[in-house]
């Protein structure tokens, strides 16, 4: 199993720069503590090598993609945590006030439900009858809405994949 | 499942359930080392499926969310990197 100790500075910098660029383009911010943030980036690289996707470094992934969708970074809980605590669970992303140093960046409670309380993909998504010309899809990560037959391949705001969208209307 | 042991001053049972990729877990390990406390830890993400299930069953007893780090200090469980609480529980 990959223990994550073998990433080169170049590997880490590449992902770090990409995440930073994409975050800032969409109004999000990476944790300004670069050493801390790069440690998290190493965790993301390790999880990608291990599971095939960038599961949150601070949560235990099952290795089954459909069960881990909500914790693929950026996770489904990031935006609410930024609102409530100025940082996401692992503290890769922070709010503008935390970026400016106006609010502390400290550990926050886990918002993800306990293993026995999680809703599996497909569950709870009742078929919707609608009089709209198109279905409305919602990005579970950033809340972006679009009215079209299918969700986009990639969320134009937070860059997560199509699988992270839910039918909203 | 064999927990890893870190030598230090005996403060009773100090068991850390951690993830090898988690930065807050690493900070918890570093704090315990800085405090020179004897402790055991397991990186749950590095276990095989059977060991992982056993570890999760144990963590669930203390922390139903099964989040990391979960640090058991004698009969208390500190969830998350809570430096103040860890210091309080270990300063007896």
mmCIF file of C-alpha atoms in Angstrom:
data_model
loop_
_atom_site.group_PDB
_atom_site.id
_atom_site.type_symbol
_atom_site.label_atom_id
_atom_site.label_comp_id
_atom_site.label_asym_id
_atom_site.label_seq_id
_atom_site.Cartn_x
_atom_site.Cartn_y
_atom_site.Cartn_z
ATOM 1 C CA UNK A 1 0.000 0.000 0.000
ATOM 2 C CA UNK A 2 1.269 3.445 -0.921
ATOM 3 C CA UNK A 3 2.376 5.172 2.248
ATOM 4 C CA UNK A 4 2.613 8.529 0.543
ATOM 5 C CA UNK A 5 6.193 9.283 1.478
ATOM 6 C CA UNK A 6 7.562 9.206 -2.038
ATOM 7 C CA UNK A 7 6.016 12.232 -3.723
ATOM 8 C CA UNK A 8 8.508 14.626 -5.207
ATOM 9 C CA UNK A 9 8.333 18.359 -4.600
ATOM 10 C CA UNK A 10 7.422 18.669 -8.251
ATOM 11 C CA UNK A 11 4.424 16.286 -7.929
ATOM 12 C CA UNK A 12 3.185 18.214 -4.919
ATOM 13 C CA UNK A 13 3.737 21.645 -6.461
ATOM 14 C CA UNK A 14 1.909 20.649 -9.624
ATOM 15 C CA UNK A 15 -1.289 19.649 -7.824
ATOM 16 C CA UNK A 16 -0.976 22.478 -5.317
ATOM 17 C CA UNK A 17 -0.751 25.070 -8.109
ATOM 18 C CA UNK A 18 -3.681 23.555 -9.985
ATOM 19 C CA UNK A 19 -5.894 23.515 -6.882
ATOM 20 C CA UNK A 20 -4.889 27.059 -5.962
ATOM 21 C CA UNK A 21 -5.559 28.380 -9.464
ATOM 22 C CA UNK A 22 -8.945 26.653 -9.733
ATOM 23 C CA UNK A 23 -9.965 27.689 -6.226
ATOM 24 C CA UNK A 24 -9.150 31.332 -6.737
ATOM 25 C CA UNK A 25 -10.829 31.444 -10.145
ATOM 26 C CA UNK A 26 -14.071 30.349 -8.485
ATOM 27 C CA UNK A 27 -13.917 32.443 -5.292
ATOM 28 C CA UNK A 28 -12.438 29.791 -2.997
ATOM 29 C CA UNK A 29 -9.144 29.934 -1.125
ATOM 30 C CA UNK A 30 -6.537 27.376 -0.127
ATOM 31 C CA UNK A 31 -5.170 27.437 3.392
ATOM 32 C CA UNK A 32 -2.397 30.094 3.405
ATOM 33 C CA UNK A 33 -0.184 27.837 5.577
ATOM 34 C CA UNK A 34 1.662 26.431 2.588
ATOM 35 C CA UNK A 35 3.537 23.651 4.419
ATOM 36 C CA UNK A 36 0.294 22.415 6.011
ATOM 37 C CA UNK A 37 -1.576 22.648 2.715
ATOM 38 C CA UNK A 38 1.135 20.785 0.823
ATOM 39 C CA UNK A 39 0.930 17.980 3.389
ATOM 40 C CA UNK A 40 -2.759 17.709 2.542
ATOM 41 C CA UNK A 41 -1.880 17.716 -1.163
ATOM 42 C CA UNK A 42 0.454 14.750 -0.500
ATOM 43 C CA UNK A 43 -2.494 12.981 1.127
ATOM 44 C CA UNK A 44 -4.627 13.667 -1.943
ATOM 45 C CA UNK A 45 -1.910 12.255 -4.223
ATOM 46 C CA UNK A 46 -1.600 9.175 -2.013
ATOM 47 C CA UNK A 47 -5.345 8.602 -2.028
ATOM 48 C CA UNK A 48 -5.510 9.056 -5.782
ATOM 49 C CA UNK A 49 -2.782 6.414 -6.210
ATOM 50 C CA UNK A 50 -4.480 4.125 -3.696
ATOM 51 C CA UNK A 51 -8.144 4.430 -4.604
ATOM 52 C CA UNK A 52 -8.187 6.097 -8.011
ATOM 53 C CA UNK A 53 -9.697 9.316 -6.695
ATOM 54 C CA UNK A 54 -8.689 12.141 -4.396
ATOM 55 C CA UNK A 55 -10.564 11.159 -1.256
ATOM 56 C CA UNK A 56 -10.293 13.545 1.707
ATOM 57 C CA UNK A 57 -6.941 12.868 3.438
ATOM 58 C CA UNK A 58 -8.587 13.271 6.854
ATOM 59 C CA UNK A 59 -11.338 10.703 6.321
ATOM 60 C CA UNK A 60 -11.235 6.969 5.869
ATOM 61 C CA UNK A 61 -12.178 6.068 2.301
ATOM 62 C CA UNK A 62 -13.813 2.704 1.681
ATOM 63 C CA UNK A 63 -12.155 2.316 -1.696
ATOM 64 C CA UNK A 64 -15.597 1.951 -3.307
ATOM 65 C CA UNK A 65 -16.089 5.068 -5.367
ATOM 66 C CA UNK A 66 -19.902 5.222 -5.066
ATOM 67 C CA UNK A 67 -19.637 5.083 -1.255
ATOM 68 C CA UNK A 68 -16.932 7.722 -1.156
ATOM 69 C CA UNK A 69 -18.386 10.257 -3.617
ATOM 70 C CA UNK A 70 -19.284 12.687 -0.840
ATOM 71 C CA UNK A 71 -15.686 12.810 0.426
ATOM 72 C CA UNK A 72 -13.908 13.186 -2.902
ATOM 73 C CA UNK A 73 -12.156 16.551 -2.626
ATOM 74 C CA UNK A 74 -13.758 19.081 -2.706
ATOM 75 C CA UNK A 75 -16.208 17.228 -0.495
ATOM 76 C CA UNK A 76 -19.970 17.733 -0.269
ATOM 77 C CA UNK A 77 -19.464 19.335 3.162
ATOM 78 C CA UNK A 78 -16.877 21.972 2.242
ATOM 79 C CA UNK A 79 -19.105 24.932 1.524
ATOM 80 C CA UNK A 80 -21.297 24.576 4.605
ATOM 81 C CA UNK A 81 -18.190 24.173 6.754
ATOM 82 C CA UNK A 82 -16.629 27.292 5.203
ATOM 83 C CA UNK A 83 -19.803 29.180 6.111
ATOM 84 C CA UNK A 84 -20.023 27.805 9.655
ATOM 85 C CA UNK A 85 -16.354 27.388 10.602
ATOM 86 C CA UNK A 86 -14.270 29.323 8.040
ATOM 87 C CA UNK A 87 -12.455 26.161 7.040
ATOM 88 C CA UNK A 88 -13.333 22.806 5.534
ATOM 89 C CA UNK A 89 -12.898 19.610 7.553
ATOM 90 C CA UNK A 90 -9.267 18.926 6.617
ATOM 91 C CA UNK A 91 -8.527 22.684 6.310
ATOM 92 C CA UNK A 92 -7.376 22.575 2.699
ATOM 93 C CA UNK A 93 -9.925 25.293 1.911
ATOM 94 C CA UNK A 94 -10.562 28.334 4.069
ATOM 95 C CA UNK A 95 -12.883 31.333 3.965
ATOM 96 C CA UNK A 96 -11.769 34.810 2.954
ATOM 97 C CA UNK A 97 -11.710 35.940 6.583
ATOM 98 C CA UNK A 98 -9.518 32.983 7.549
ATOM 99 C CA UNK A 99 -7.245 33.754 4.596
ATOM 100 C CA UNK A 100 -6.842 37.304 5.918
ATOM 101 C CA UNK A 101 -6.103 35.974 9.394
ATOM 102 C CA UNK A 102 -9.273 37.482 10.875
ATOM 103 C CA UNK A 103 -10.633 34.116 12.003
ATOM 104 C CA UNK A 104 -8.537 31.202 13.266
ATOM 105 C CA UNK A 105 -7.998 28.009 11.279
ATOM 106 C CA UNK A 106 -8.559 25.211 13.757
ATOM 107 C CA UNK A 107 -10.022 21.685 13.727
ATOM 108 C CA UNK A 108 -13.780 21.525 13.229
ATOM 109 C CA UNK A 109 -16.403 18.838 13.949
ATOM 110 C CA UNK A 110 -17.132 16.120 11.396
ATOM 111 C CA UNK A 111 -20.306 16.848 9.439
ATOM 112 C CA UNK A 112 -20.343 13.596 7.462
ATOM 113 C CA UNK A 113 -22.926 11.196 8.924
ATOM 114 C CA UNK A 114 -21.760 8.121 10.859
ATOM 115 C CA UNK A 115 -21.147 5.024 8.689
ATOM 116 C CA UNK A 116 -24.549 3.472 9.553
ATOM 117 C CA UNK A 117 -26.420 6.740 8.811
ATOM 118 C CA UNK A 118 -25.083 7.429 5.335
ATOM 119 C CA UNK A 119 -27.453 7.540 2.406
ATOM 120 C CA UNK A 120 -26.212 5.482 -0.498
ATOM 121 C CA UNK A 121 -26.183 6.837 -4.023
ATOM 122 C CA UNK A 122 -29.603 6.420 -5.627
ATOM 123 C CA UNK A 123 -31.401 6.257 -2.291
ATOM 124 C CA UNK A 124 -33.654 9.183 -1.466
ATOM 125 C CA UNK A 125 -33.540 10.487 -5.023
ATOM 126 C CA UNK A 126 -37.229 10.137 -5.730
ATOM 127 C CA UNK A 127 -38.313 10.385 -9.342
ATOM 128 C CA UNK A 128 -39.544 13.825 -9.958
ATOM 129 C CA UNK A 129 -42.563 14.871 -11.970
ATOM 130 C CA UNK A 130 -41.981 18.315 -13.336
ATOM 131 C CA UNK A 131 -43.646 20.731 -15.720
ATOM 132 C CA UNK A 132 -40.339 22.450 -16.470
ATOM 133 C CA UNK A 133 -38.979 22.329 -20.029
ATOM 134 C CA UNK A 134 -35.713 20.910 -18.638
ATOM 135 C CA UNK A 135 -34.703 19.192 -15.424
ATOM 136 C CA UNK A 136 -32.625 21.322 -13.050
ATOM 137 C CA UNK A 137 -29.397 19.801 -11.761
ATOM 138 C CA UNK A 138 -27.604 20.891 -8.636
ATOM 139 C CA UNK A 139 -23.902 20.464 -7.879
ATOM 140 C CA UNK A 140 -23.805 18.960 -4.396
ATOM 141 C CA UNK A 141 -20.438 20.571 -3.746
ATOM 142 C CA UNK A 142 -20.958 24.234 -4.662
ATOM 143 C CA UNK A 143 -24.700 24.501 -5.313
ATOM 144 C CA UNK A 144 -24.343 25.483 -9.005
ATOM 145 C CA UNK A 145 -27.662 24.968 -10.821
ATOM 146 C CA UNK A 146 -28.247 24.329 -14.489
ATOM 147 C CA UNK A 147 -31.310 23.456 -16.561
ATOM 148 C CA UNK A 148 -30.435 20.894 -19.231
ATOM 149 C CA UNK A 149 -31.099 17.271 -20.071
ATOM 150 C CA UNK A 150 -27.996 16.033 -18.240
ATOM 151 C CA UNK A 151 -25.572 17.612 -15.762
ATOM 152 C CA UNK A 152 -22.322 18.935 -17.294
ATOM 153 C CA UNK A 153 -19.291 16.617 -17.456
ATOM 154 C CA UNK A 154 -17.428 18.938 -15.092
ATOM 155 C CA UNK A 155 -18.956 21.541 -12.781
ATOM 156 C CA UNK A 156 -17.939 24.913 -14.289
ATOM 157 C CA UNK A 157 -17.565 26.391 -10.799
ATOM 158 C CA UNK A 158 -15.891 23.835 -8.552
ATOM 159 C CA UNK A 159 -14.643 21.377 -11.220
ATOM 160 C CA UNK A 160 -16.135 18.217 -9.698
ATOM 161 C CA UNK A 161 -17.386 15.510 -12.033
ATOM 162 C CA UNK A 162 -20.917 14.917 -13.323
ATOM 163 C CA UNK A 163 -21.493 12.168 -10.740
ATOM 164 C CA UNK A 164 -21.622 14.823 -7.991
ATOM 165 C CA UNK A 165 -24.826 16.390 -9.380
ATOM 166 C CA UNK A 166 -28.318 15.664 -8.088
ATOM 167 C CA UNK A 167 -31.703 16.356 -9.629
ATOM 168 C CA UNK A 168 -32.982 19.531 -7.998
ATOM 169 C CA UNK A 169 -36.245 20.322 -9.824
ATOM 170 C CA UNK B 1 -3.736 -5.915 14.556
ATOM 171 C CA UNK B 2 -0.439 -4.718 15.919
ATOM 172 C CA UNK B 3 -0.456 -1.112 17.142
ATOM 173 C CA UNK B 4 2.790 0.801 16.853
ATOM 174 C CA UNK B 5 4.336 1.865 20.129
ATOM 175 C CA UNK B 6 6.029 5.157 20.887
ATOM 176 C CA UNK B 7 8.147 5.211 24.033
ATOM 177 C CA UNK B 8 7.660 7.895 26.651
ATOM 178 C CA UNK B 9 6.382 8.587 30.112
ATOM 179 C CA UNK B 10 3.606 6.223 31.255
ATOM 180 C CA UNK B 11 0.297 8.086 31.574
ATOM 181 C CA UNK B 12 -1.919 5.020 31.453
ATOM 182 C CA UNK B 13 -3.599 3.752 28.322
ATOM 183 C CA UNK B 14 -3.069 6.167 25.437
ATOM 184 C CA UNK B 15 -4.262 4.759 22.125
ATOM 185 C CA UNK B 16 -4.504 6.799 18.933
ATOM 186 C CA UNK B 17 -6.562 5.759 15.926
ATOM 187 C CA UNK B 18 -5.217 7.763 13.025
ATOM 188 C CA UNK B 19 -4.908 7.965 9.243
ATOM 189 C CA UNK B 20 -1.482 8.093 7.620
ATOM 190 C CA UNK B 21 -2.664 10.819 5.222
ATOM 191 C CA UNK B 22 -4.341 13.047 7.812
ATOM 192 C CA UNK B 23 -2.531 16.200 8.844
ATOM 193 C CA UNK B 24 -4.514 16.618 12.077
ATOM 194 C CA UNK B 25 -3.610 13.028 13.007
ATOM 195 C CA UNK B 26 0.040 13.843 12.414
ATOM 196 C CA UNK B 27 -0.247 16.908 14.636
ATOM 197 C CA UNK B 28 -1.739 14.679 17.352
ATOM 198 C CA UNK B 29 1.179 12.228 17.087
ATOM 199 C CA UNK B 30 3.650 15.135 17.176
ATOM 200 C CA UNK B 31 1.964 16.634 20.244
ATOM 201 C CA UNK B 32 2.124 13.324 22.138
ATOM 202 C CA UNK B 33 5.796 12.957 21.182
ATOM 203 C CA UNK B 34 6.533 16.535 22.253
ATOM 204 C CA UNK B 35 4.820 15.818 25.573
ATOM 205 C CA UNK B 36 6.960 12.688 25.897
ATOM 206 C CA UNK B 37 3.938 10.487 26.515
ATOM 207 C CA UNK B 38 4.056 6.737 25.949
ATOM 208 C CA UNK B 39 1.367 5.819 23.417
ATOM 209 C CA UNK B 40 0.228 3.309 20.836
ATOM 210 C CA UNK B 41 -1.172 4.211 17.454
ATOM 211 C CA UNK B 42 -2.677 2.568 14.412
ATOM 212 C CA UNK B 43 -2.957 4.116 10.967
ATOM 213 C CA UNK B 44 -6.315 2.607 10.081
ATOM 214 C CA UNK B 45 -6.008 3.366 6.341
ATOM 215 C CA UNK B 46 -2.963 1.074 6.154
ATOM 216 C CA UNK B 47 -4.718 -1.972 7.659
ATOM 217 C CA UNK B 48 -6.118 -4.889 5.693
ATOM 218 C CA UNK B 49 -9.906 -5.217 5.445
ATOM 219 C CA UNK B 50 -10.309 -7.505 8.465
ATOM 220 C CA UNK B 51 -8.064 -5.446 10.729
ATOM 221 C CA UNK B 52 -9.769 -2.290 9.561
ATOM 222 C CA UNK B 53 -13.203 -3.641 10.500
ATOM 223 C CA UNK B 54 -11.911 -4.584 13.928
ATOM 224 C CA UNK B 55 -10.398 -1.147 14.442
ATOM 225 C CA UNK B 56 -13.599 0.592 13.289
ATOM 226 C CA UNK B 57 -15.643 -1.522 15.702
ATOM 227 C CA UNK B 58 -13.394 -0.398 18.534
ATOM 228 C CA UNK B 59 -13.482 3.279 17.471
ATOM 229 C CA UNK B 60 -17.286 3.183 17.195
ATOM 230 C CA UNK B 61 -17.550 2.403 20.924
ATOM 231 C CA UNK B 62 -15.839 5.686 21.717
ATOM 232 C CA UNK B 63 -16.778 7.867 18.749
ATOM 233 C CA UNK B 64 -19.890 6.835 16.776
ATOM 234 C CA UNK B 65 -18.890 9.098 13.861
ATOM 235 C CA UNK B 66 -15.711 7.023 13.492
ATOM 236 C CA UNK B 67 -13.740 10.130 12.590
ATOM 237 C CA UNK B 68 -9.995 10.665 12.888
ATOM 238 C CA UNK B 69 -8.019 11.264 14.963
ATOM 239 C CA UNK B 70 -9.753 9.397 17.794
ATOM 240 C CA UNK B 71 -7.488 9.432 20.820
ATOM 241 C CA UNK B 72 -8.336 7.273 23.802
ATOM 242 C CA UNK B 73 -6.753 8.439 27.027
ATOM 243 C CA UNK B 74 -7.680 5.961 29.736
ATOM 244 C CA UNK B 75 -11.506 6.253 29.856
ATOM 245 C CA UNK B 76 -11.831 9.369 27.721
ATOM 246 C CA UNK B 77 -11.917 9.839 23.990
ATOM 247 C CA UNK B 78 -10.643 13.010 22.355
ATOM 248 C CA UNK B 79 -12.123 13.410 18.886
ATOM 249 C CA UNK B 80 -10.110 15.573 16.530
ATOM 250 C CA UNK B 81 -6.906 17.453 17.259
ATOM 251 C CA UNK B 82 -7.936 19.171 20.490
ATOM 252 C CA UNK B 83 -4.637 20.265 21.994
ATOM 253 C CA UNK B 84 -6.189 21.801 25.111
ATOM 254 C CA UNK B 85 -8.194 18.689 25.980
ATOM 255 C CA UNK B 86 -5.266 16.360 25.278
ATOM 256 C CA UNK B 87 -2.994 18.410 27.551
ATOM 257 C CA UNK B 88 -5.647 18.493 30.275
ATOM 258 C CA UNK B 89 -6.164 14.740 30.210
ATOM 259 C CA UNK B 90 -2.441 14.025 30.248
ATOM 260 C CA UNK B 91 -1.493 16.507 32.928
ATOM 261 C CA UNK B 92 -2.492 14.572 35.999
#
